[in-house]
Short mmCIF file of C-alpha atoms in Angstrom, two decimals:
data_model
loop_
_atom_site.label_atom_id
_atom_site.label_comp_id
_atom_site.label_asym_id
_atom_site.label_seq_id
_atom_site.Cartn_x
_atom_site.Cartn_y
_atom_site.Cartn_z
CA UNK A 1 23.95 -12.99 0.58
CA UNK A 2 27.02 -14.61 -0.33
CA UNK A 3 29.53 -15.89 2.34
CA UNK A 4 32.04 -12.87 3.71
CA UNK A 5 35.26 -14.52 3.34
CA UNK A 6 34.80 -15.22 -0.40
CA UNK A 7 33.09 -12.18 -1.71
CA UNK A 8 35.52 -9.85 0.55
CA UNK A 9 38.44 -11.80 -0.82
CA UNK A 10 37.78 -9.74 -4.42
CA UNK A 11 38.17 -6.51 -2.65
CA UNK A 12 41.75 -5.37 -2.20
CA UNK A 13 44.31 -3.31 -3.99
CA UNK A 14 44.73 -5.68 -6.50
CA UNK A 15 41.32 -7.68 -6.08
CA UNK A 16 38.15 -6.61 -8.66
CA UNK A 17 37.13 -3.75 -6.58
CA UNK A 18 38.95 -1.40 -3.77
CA UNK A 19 38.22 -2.31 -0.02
CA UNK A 20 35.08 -0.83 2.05
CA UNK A 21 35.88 2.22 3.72
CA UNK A 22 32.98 3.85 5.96
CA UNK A 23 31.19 7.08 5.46
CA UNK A 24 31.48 9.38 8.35
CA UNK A 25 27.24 9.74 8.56
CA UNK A 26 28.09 11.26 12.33
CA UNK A 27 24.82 13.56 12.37
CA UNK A 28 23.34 12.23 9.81
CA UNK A 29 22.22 8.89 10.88
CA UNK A 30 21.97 7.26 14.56
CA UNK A 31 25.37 5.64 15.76
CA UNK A 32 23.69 2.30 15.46
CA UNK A 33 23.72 2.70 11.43
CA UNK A 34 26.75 1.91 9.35
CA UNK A 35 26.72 2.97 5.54
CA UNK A 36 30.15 1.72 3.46
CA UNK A 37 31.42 1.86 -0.01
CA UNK A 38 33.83 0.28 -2.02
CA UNK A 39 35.07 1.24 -5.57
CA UNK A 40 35.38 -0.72 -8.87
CA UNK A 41 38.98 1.15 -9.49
CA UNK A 42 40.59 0.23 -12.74
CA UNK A 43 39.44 -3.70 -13.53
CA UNK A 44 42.61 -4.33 -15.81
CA UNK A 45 44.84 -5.99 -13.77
CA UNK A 46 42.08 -8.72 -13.60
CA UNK A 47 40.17 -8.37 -16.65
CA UNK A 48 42.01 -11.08 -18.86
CA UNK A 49 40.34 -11.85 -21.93
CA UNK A 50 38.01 -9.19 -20.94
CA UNK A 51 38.22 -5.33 -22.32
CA UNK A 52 37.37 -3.16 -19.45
CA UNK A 53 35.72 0.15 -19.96
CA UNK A 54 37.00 3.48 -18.99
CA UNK A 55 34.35 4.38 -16.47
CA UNK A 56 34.35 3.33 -12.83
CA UNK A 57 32.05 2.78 -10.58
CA UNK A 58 30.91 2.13 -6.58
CA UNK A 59 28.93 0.31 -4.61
CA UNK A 60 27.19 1.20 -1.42
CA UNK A 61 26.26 -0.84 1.63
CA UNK A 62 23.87 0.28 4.69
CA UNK A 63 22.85 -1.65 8.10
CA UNK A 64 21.63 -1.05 11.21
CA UNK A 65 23.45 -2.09 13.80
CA UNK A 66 26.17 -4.97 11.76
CA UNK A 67 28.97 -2.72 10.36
CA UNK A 68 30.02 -6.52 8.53
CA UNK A 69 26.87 -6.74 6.69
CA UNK A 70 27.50 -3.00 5.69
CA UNK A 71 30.78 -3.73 4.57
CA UNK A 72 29.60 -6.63 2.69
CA UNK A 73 26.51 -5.38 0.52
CA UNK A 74 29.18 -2.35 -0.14
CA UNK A 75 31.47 -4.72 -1.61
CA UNK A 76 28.90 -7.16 -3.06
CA UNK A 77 27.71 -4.05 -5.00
CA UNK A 78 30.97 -2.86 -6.45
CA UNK A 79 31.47 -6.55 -7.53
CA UNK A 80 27.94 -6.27 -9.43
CA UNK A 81 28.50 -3.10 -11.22
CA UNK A 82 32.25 -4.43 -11.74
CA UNK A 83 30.76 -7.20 -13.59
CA UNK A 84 28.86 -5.10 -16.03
CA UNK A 85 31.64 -3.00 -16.97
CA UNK A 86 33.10 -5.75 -18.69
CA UNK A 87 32.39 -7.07 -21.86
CA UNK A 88 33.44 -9.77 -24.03
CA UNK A 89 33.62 -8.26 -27.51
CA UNK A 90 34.39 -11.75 -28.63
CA UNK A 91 30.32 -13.06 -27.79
CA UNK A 92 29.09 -9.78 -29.05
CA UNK A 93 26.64 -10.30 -32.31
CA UNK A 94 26.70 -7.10 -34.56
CA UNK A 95 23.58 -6.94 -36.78
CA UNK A 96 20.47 -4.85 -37.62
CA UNK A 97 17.63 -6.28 -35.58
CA UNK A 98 15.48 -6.40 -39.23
CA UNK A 99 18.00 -9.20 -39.71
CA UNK A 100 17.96 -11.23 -36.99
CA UNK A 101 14.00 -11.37 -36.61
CA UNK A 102 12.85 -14.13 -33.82
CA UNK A 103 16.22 -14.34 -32.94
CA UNK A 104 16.47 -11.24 -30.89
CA UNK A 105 14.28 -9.42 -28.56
CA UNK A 106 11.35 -7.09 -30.28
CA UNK A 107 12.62 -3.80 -29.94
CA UNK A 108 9.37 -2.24 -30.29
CA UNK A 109 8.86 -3.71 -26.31
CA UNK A 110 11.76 -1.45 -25.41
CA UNK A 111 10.68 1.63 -23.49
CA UNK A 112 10.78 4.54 -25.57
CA UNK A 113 10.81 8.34 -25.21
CA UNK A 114 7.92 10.22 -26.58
CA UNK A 115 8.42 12.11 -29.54
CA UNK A 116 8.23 15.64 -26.98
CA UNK A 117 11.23 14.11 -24.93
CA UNK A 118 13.10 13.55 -28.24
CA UNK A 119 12.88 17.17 -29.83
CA UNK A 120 13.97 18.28 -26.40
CA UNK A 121 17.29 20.69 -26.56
CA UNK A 122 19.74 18.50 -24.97
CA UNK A 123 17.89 15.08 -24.97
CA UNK A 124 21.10 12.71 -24.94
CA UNK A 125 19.16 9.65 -26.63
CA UNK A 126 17.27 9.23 -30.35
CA UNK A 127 14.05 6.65 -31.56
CA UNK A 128 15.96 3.17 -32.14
CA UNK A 129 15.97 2.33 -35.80
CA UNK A 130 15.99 -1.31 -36.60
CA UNK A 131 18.05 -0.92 -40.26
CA UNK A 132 20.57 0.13 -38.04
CA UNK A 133 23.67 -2.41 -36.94
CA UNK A 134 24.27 -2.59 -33.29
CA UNK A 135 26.10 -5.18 -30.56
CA UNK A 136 24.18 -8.18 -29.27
CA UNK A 137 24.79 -10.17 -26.52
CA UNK A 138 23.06 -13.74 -25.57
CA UNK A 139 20.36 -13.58 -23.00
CA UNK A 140 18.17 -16.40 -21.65
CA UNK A 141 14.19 -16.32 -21.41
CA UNK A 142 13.04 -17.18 -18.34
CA UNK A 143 9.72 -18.25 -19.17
CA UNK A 144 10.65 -20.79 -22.16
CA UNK A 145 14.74 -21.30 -21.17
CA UNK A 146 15.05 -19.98 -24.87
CA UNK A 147 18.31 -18.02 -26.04
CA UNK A 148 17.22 -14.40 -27.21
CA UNK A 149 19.53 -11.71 -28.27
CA UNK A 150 18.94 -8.62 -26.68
CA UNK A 151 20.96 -5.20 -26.63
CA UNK A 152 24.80 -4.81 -25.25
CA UNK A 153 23.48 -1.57 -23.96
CA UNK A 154 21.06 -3.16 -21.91
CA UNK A 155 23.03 -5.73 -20.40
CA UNK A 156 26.37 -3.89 -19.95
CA UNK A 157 27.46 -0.56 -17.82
CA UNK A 158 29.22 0.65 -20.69
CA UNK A 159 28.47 3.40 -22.81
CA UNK A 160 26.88 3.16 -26.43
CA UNK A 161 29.67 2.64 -28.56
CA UNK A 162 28.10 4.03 -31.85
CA UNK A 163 25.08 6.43 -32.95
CA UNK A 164 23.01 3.64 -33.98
CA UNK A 165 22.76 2.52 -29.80
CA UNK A 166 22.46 5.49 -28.43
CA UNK A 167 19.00 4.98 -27.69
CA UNK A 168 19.23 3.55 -24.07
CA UNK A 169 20.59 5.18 -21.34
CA UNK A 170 23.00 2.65 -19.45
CA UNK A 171 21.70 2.01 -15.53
CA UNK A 172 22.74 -0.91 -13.20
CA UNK A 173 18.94 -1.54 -12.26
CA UNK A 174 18.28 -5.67 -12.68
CA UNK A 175 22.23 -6.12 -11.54
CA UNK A 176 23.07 -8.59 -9.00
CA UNK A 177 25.49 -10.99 -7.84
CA UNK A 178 24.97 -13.64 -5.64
CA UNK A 179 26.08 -17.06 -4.41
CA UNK A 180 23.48 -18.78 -6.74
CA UNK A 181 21.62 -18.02 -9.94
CA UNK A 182 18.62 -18.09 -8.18
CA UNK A 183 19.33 -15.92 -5.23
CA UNK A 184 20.41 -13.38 -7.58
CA UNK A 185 17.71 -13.41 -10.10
CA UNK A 186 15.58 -12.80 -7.38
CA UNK A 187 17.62 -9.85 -6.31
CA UNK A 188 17.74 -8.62 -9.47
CA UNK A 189 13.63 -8.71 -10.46
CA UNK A 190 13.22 -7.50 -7.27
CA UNK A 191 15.44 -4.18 -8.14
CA UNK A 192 13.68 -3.69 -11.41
CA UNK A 193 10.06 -4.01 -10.12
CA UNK A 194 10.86 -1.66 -7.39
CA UNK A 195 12.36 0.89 -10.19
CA UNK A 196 9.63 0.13 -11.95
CA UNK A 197 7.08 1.06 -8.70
CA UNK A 198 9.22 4.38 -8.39
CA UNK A 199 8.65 5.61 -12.07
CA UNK A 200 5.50 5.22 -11.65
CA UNK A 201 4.50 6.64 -8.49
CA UNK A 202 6.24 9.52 -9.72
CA UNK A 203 5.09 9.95 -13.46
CA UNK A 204 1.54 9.31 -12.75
CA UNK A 205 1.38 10.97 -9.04
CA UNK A 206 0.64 7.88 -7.43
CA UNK A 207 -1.19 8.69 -4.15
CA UNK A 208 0.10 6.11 -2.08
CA UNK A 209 -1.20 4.48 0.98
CA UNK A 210 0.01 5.03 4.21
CA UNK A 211 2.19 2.06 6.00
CA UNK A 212 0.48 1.03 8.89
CA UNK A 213 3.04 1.34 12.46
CA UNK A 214 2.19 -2.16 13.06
CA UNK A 215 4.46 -3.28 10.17
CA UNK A 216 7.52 -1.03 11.22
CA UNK A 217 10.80 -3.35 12.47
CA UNK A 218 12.17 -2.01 16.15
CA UNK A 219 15.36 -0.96 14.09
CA UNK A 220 12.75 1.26 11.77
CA UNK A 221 10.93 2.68 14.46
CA UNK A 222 14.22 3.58 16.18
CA UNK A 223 15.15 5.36 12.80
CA UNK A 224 12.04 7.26 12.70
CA UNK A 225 12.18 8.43 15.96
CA UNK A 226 15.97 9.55 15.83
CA UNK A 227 14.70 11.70 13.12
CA UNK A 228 11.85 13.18 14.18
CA UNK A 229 14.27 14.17 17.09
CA UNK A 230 16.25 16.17 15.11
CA UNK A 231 13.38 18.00 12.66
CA UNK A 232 12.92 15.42 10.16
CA UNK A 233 9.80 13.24 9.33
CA UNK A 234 9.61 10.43 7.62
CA UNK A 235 6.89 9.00 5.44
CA UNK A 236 6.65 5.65 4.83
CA UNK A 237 4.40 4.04 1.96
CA UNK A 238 2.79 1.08 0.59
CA UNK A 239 4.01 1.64 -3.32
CA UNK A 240 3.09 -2.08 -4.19
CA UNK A 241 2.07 -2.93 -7.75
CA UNK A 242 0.20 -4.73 -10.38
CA UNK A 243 3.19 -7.31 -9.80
CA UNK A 244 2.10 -7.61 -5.99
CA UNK A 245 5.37 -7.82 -4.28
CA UNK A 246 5.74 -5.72 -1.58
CA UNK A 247 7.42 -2.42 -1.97
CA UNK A 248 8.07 0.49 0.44
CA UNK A 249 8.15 4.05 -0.33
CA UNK A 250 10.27 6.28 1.59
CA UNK A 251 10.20 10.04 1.86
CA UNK A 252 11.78 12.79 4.40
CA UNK A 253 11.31 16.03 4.63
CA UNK A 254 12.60 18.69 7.23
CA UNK A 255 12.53 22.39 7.65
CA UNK A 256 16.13 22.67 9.14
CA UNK A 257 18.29 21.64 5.60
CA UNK A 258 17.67 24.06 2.40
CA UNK A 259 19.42 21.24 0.51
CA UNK A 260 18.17 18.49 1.95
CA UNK A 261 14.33 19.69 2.61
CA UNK A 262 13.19 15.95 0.84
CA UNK A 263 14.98 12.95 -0.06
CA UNK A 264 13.35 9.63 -1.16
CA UNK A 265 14.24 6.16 -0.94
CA UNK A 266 12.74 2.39 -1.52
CA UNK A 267 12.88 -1.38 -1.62
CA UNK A 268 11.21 -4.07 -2.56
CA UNK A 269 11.35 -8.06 -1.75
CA UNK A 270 9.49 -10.91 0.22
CA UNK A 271 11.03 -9.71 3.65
CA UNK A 272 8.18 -7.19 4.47
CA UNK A 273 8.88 -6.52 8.03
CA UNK A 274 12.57 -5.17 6.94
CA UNK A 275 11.61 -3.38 4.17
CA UNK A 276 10.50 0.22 5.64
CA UNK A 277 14.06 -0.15 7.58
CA UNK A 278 15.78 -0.80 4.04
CA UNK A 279 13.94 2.16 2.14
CA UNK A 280 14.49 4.44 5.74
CA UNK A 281 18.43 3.65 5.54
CA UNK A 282 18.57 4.40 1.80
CA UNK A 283 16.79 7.36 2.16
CA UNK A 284 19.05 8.68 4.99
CA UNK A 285 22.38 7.64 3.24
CA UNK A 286 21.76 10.11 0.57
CA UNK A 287 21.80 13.20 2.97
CA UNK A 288 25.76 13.73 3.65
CA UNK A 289 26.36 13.46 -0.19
CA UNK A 290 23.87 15.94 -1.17
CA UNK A 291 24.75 18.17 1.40
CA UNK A 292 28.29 18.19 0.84
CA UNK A 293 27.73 19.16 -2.95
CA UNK A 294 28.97 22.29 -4.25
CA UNK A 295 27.12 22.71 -7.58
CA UNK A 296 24.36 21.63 -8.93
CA UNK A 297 23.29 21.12 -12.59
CA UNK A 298 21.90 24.15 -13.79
CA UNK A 299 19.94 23.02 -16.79
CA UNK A 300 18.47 19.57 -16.89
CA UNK A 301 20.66 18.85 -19.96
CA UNK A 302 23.81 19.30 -17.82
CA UNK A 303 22.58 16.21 -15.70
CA UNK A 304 25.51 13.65 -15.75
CA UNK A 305 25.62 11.82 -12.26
CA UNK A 306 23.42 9.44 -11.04
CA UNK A 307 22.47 11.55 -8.19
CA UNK A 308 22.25 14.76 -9.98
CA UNK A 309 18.65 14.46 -9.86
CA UNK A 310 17.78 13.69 -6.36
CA UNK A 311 20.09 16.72 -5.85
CA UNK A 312 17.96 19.05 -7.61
CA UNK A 313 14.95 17.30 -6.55
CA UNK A 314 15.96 17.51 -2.88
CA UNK A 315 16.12 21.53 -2.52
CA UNK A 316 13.71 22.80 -0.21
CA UNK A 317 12.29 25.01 -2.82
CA UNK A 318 10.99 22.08 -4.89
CA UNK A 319 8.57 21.02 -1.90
CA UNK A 320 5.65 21.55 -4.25
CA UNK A 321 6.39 18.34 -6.20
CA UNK A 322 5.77 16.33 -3.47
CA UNK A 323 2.48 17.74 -3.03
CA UNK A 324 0.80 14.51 -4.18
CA UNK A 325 2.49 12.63 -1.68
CA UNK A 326 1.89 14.55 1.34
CA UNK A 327 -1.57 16.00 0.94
CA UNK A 328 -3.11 12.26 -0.41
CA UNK A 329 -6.68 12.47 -0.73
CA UNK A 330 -9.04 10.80 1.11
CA UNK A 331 -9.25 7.10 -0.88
CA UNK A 332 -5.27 7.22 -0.45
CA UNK A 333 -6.43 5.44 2.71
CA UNK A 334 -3.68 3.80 5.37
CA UNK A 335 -2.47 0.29 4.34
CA UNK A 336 -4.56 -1.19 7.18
CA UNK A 337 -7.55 -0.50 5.40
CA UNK A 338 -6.35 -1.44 1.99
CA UNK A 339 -7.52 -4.61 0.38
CA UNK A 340 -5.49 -7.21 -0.48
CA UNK A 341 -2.09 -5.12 0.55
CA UNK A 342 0.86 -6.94 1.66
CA UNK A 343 1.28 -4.39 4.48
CA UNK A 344 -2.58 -5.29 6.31
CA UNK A 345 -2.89 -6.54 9.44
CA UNK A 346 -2.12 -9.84 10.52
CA UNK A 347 0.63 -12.07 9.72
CA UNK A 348 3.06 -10.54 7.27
CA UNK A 349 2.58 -12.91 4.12
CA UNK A 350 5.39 -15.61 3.68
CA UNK A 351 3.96 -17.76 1.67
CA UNK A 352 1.82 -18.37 -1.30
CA UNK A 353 -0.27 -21.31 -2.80
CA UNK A 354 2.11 -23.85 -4.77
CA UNK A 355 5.40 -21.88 -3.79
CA UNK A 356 7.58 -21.72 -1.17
CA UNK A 357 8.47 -18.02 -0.51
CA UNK A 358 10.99 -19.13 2.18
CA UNK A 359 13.22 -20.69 -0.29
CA UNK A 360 15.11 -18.30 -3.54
CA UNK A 361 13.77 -21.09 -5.89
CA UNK A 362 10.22 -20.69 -4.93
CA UNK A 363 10.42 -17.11 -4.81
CA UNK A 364 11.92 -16.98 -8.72
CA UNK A 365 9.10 -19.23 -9.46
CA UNK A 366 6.52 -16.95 -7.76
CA UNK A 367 7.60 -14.05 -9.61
CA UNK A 368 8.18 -15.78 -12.68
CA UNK A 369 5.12 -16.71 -12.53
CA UNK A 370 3.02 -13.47 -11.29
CA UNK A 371 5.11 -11.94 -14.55
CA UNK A 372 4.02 -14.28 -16.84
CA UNK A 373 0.51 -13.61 -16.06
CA UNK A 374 0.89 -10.32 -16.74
CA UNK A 375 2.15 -11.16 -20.22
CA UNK A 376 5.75 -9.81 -19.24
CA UNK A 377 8.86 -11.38 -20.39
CA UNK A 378 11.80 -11.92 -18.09
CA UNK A 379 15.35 -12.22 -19.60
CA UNK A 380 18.87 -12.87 -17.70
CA UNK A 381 22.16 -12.20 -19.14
CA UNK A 382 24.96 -13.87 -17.38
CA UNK A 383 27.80 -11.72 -15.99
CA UNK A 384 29.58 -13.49 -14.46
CA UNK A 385 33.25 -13.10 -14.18
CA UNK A 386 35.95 -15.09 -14.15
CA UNK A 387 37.16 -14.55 -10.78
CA UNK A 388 33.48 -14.28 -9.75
CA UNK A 389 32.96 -18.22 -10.66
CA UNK A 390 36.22 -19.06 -9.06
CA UNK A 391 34.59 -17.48 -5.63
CA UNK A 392 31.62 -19.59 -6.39
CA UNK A 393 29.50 -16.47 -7.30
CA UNK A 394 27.52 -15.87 -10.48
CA UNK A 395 26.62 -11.76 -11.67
CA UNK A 396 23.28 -11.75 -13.25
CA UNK A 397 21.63 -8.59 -15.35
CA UNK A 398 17.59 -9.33 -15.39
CA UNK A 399 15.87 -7.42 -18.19
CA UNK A 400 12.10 -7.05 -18.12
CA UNK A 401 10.89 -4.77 -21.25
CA UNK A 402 6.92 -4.44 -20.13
CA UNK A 403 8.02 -2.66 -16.79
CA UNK A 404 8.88 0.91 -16.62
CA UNK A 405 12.31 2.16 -16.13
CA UNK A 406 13.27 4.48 -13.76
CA UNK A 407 15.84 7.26 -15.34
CA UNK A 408 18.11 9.33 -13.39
CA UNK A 409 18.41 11.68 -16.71
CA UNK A 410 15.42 14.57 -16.61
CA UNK A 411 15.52 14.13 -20.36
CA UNK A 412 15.05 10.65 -20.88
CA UNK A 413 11.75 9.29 -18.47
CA UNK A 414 10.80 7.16 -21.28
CA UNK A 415 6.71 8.72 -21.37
CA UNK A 416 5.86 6.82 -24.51
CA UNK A 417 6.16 3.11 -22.86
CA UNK A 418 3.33 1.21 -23.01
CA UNK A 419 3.59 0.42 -19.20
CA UNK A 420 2.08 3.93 -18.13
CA UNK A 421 -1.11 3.24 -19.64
CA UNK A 422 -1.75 -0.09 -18.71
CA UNK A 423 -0.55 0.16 -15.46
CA UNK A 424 -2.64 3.34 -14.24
CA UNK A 425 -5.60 0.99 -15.04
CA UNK A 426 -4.39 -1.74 -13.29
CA UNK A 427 -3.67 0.17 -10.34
CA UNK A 428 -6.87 2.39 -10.53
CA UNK A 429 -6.05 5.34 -11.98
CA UNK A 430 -7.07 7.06 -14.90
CA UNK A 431 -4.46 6.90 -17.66
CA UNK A 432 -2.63 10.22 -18.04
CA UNK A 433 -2.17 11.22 -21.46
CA UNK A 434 2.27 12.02 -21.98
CA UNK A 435 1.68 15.91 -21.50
CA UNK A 436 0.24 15.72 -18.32
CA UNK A 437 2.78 13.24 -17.23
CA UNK A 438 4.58 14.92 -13.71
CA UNK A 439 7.19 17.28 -15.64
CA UNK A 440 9.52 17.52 -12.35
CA UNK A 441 12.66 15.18 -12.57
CA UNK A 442 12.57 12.14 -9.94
CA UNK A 443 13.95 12.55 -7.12
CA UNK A 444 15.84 8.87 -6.69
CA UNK A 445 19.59 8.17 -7.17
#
């Protein structure tokens, strides 16, 4: 995480984003967590050569038990969805992709929405079409250090500013800014393969193994107890992947909130023992918001915010969803037992041959690796600001085409990519064919 002084320095009333302000979570979370955020505001005053976009935007921060780290991950957040908001129209390349061939990325790896999801009343997206001109901007490939174009939609926060690239629904997943380009290209493939874990434990009704106690942090147990103290339980899961780092699966249910009856949450990264207290604090950070809603979307074209869904999702009437979840067969079997998972007993992995996980270099090489083996590309935009490089900070966007994205839009769960199929197989399920995909809307913000 980058150093306090210089990262809180760009928060302010005339800094990139506003300063941290706390959430009052009294009764919603134990006294020992903190939960902050900090808003993008208007990024004019500071956007010099830059042309800022109209929307805005927030970042979030949650700890247990540091109120500065809070404070800081709030702000580090607002800086990272600051920096995709902006966009230099100047480095933008405007050109069918038929015409720019090798150049660009292959926009038939793009996930795509099946044709069912397109003829949908309300479905905000159409198929891409290649004869069509849209923005560019410069990306690097990982793998081979190669310059690729990919889309501006993609890379940027903004909106698609014509028909022709309105086939991608803008989401901050694969954001990040950190003190070095390593450090946040980890953060940042370590966002998108946890969105990528969430689609699809929730398109293909993942039954997911159990986390074993024996991997719960003190702070984590704490949490869980606090809640099971006031009616609600919390379910903790081994969602790891095909990619094989860890990820954590969060779910809560209680019979005491009609609007809250089951929130979700999750992380992912090479710090297993914090993980379930990550996903736990996520989970439980969502509960004053949704509760304090007055509407909801009624019909699922009508979903605009990013929390819309986990809204709907969260009503104690929509229990049934989770079905798969709670009642997991029998071969859903607790992590202990599970070969091979990063959650088994013993000594929480922290290293692997030929890398050194305890270093952000070796980890980017581990998972550069692990992706290339899975014949995945891995592609980095540079966001970076100015007043992010004079801080000493870099913004990165990480785009990774094979994995699945996870869409807070009902309409737009992108059923025809590739990556359902092959990953059911990989993971040892049978492949679900797009109709019996799960129909209910995911429940994560």
């Amino acid at each position: 995480m980058a150093e306090p002084s210089a990262l809180l320095s760009l928060a302010g009333p005339y800094g990139a984003v506003g300063r941290p302000v706390r959430v009052n979570t009294h009764g919603w979370m134990p006294e020992e967590c903190f939960l902050y955020t900090a808003p993008t505001g208007n990024p004019s005053a500071v956007a010099g050569p830059f042309r800022p976009d109209a929307r805005t935007a927030q970042g979030t921060g949650r700890s247990y038990g540091d109120p500065d780290r809070a404070r800081l991950l709030a702000v580090a957040e607002a800086v990272e969805r600051y920096a995709g908001l902006l966009v230099d129209e100047r480095s933008l390349v405007v050109a069918p992709a038929a015409e720019l061939g090798s150049r660009a990325l292959d926009l038939g790896r793009v996930p795509r929405c099946s044709a069912r999801e397109l003829s949908r009343p309300g479905c905000p997206i159409h198929d891409i079409d290649t004869a069509r001109p849209i923005r560019w901007t410069r990306a690097t490939d990982l793998h081979t250090g190669d310059t690729v174009l990919v889309p501006a939609v993609m890379a940027f926060l903004r909106f698609p500013e014509s028909d022709a690239e309105n086939f991608w629904i803008p989401i901050s997943t694969g954001c990040a800014v950190h003190r070095s380009f390593e450090a946040a290209a980890v953060n940042a493939i370590c966002e998108v393969v946890e969105r990528d874990a969430l689609a699809l434990t929730w398109l293909l009704r993942r039954a997911l193994p159990r986390l074993a106690e024996g991997r719960l942090s003190g702070p984590a147990r704490r949490i869980v107890a606090w809640c099971a103290d006031r009616g609600v339980e919390s379910f903790l899961y081994d969602a790891t992947t095909d990619v094989g780092v860890p990820v954590v699966f969060c779910l809560q249910t209680t019979e005491n909130a009609p609007r809250t009856g089951q929130l979700v949450g999750a992380a992912c990264g090479f710090d297993v023992a914090s993980l379930a207290e990550h996903a736990l604090l996520e989970t439980m950070g969502l509960r004053p918001g949704i509760e304090g809603r007055r509407a909801l979307p009624r019909r699922y074209a009508d979903h605009r915010s990013v929390d819309d869904q986990a809204a709907v999702m969260a009503a104690r009437s929509r229990r049934k969803a989770f079905e798969f979840l709670l009642t997991a067969p029998p071969a859903s079997r607790p992590a202990s037992a599970a070969p091979n998972s990063p959650f088994a007993p013993g000594p929480a992995p922290d290293s692997a041959p030929g890398f050194d996980l305890g270093s952000d270099r070796g980890r980017l090489a581990f998972l550069l690796r692990r992706l290339a083996e899975l014949g995945m590309t891995v592609l980095a935009v540079d966001l970076t600001t100015r007043e992010l490089r004079d801080s000493d900070h870099v913004a990165v966007r990480v785009i990774v085409p094979e994995l699945q994205p996870m869409s807070v839009r009902p309409l737009v769960q992108y059923r025809r990519h590739a990556r359902l199929r092959t990953a059911a197989g990989r993971l040892g399920l049978r492949p679900l064919p797009m109709r019996r995909l799960n129909a209910y809307p995911q429940p994560m913000a």
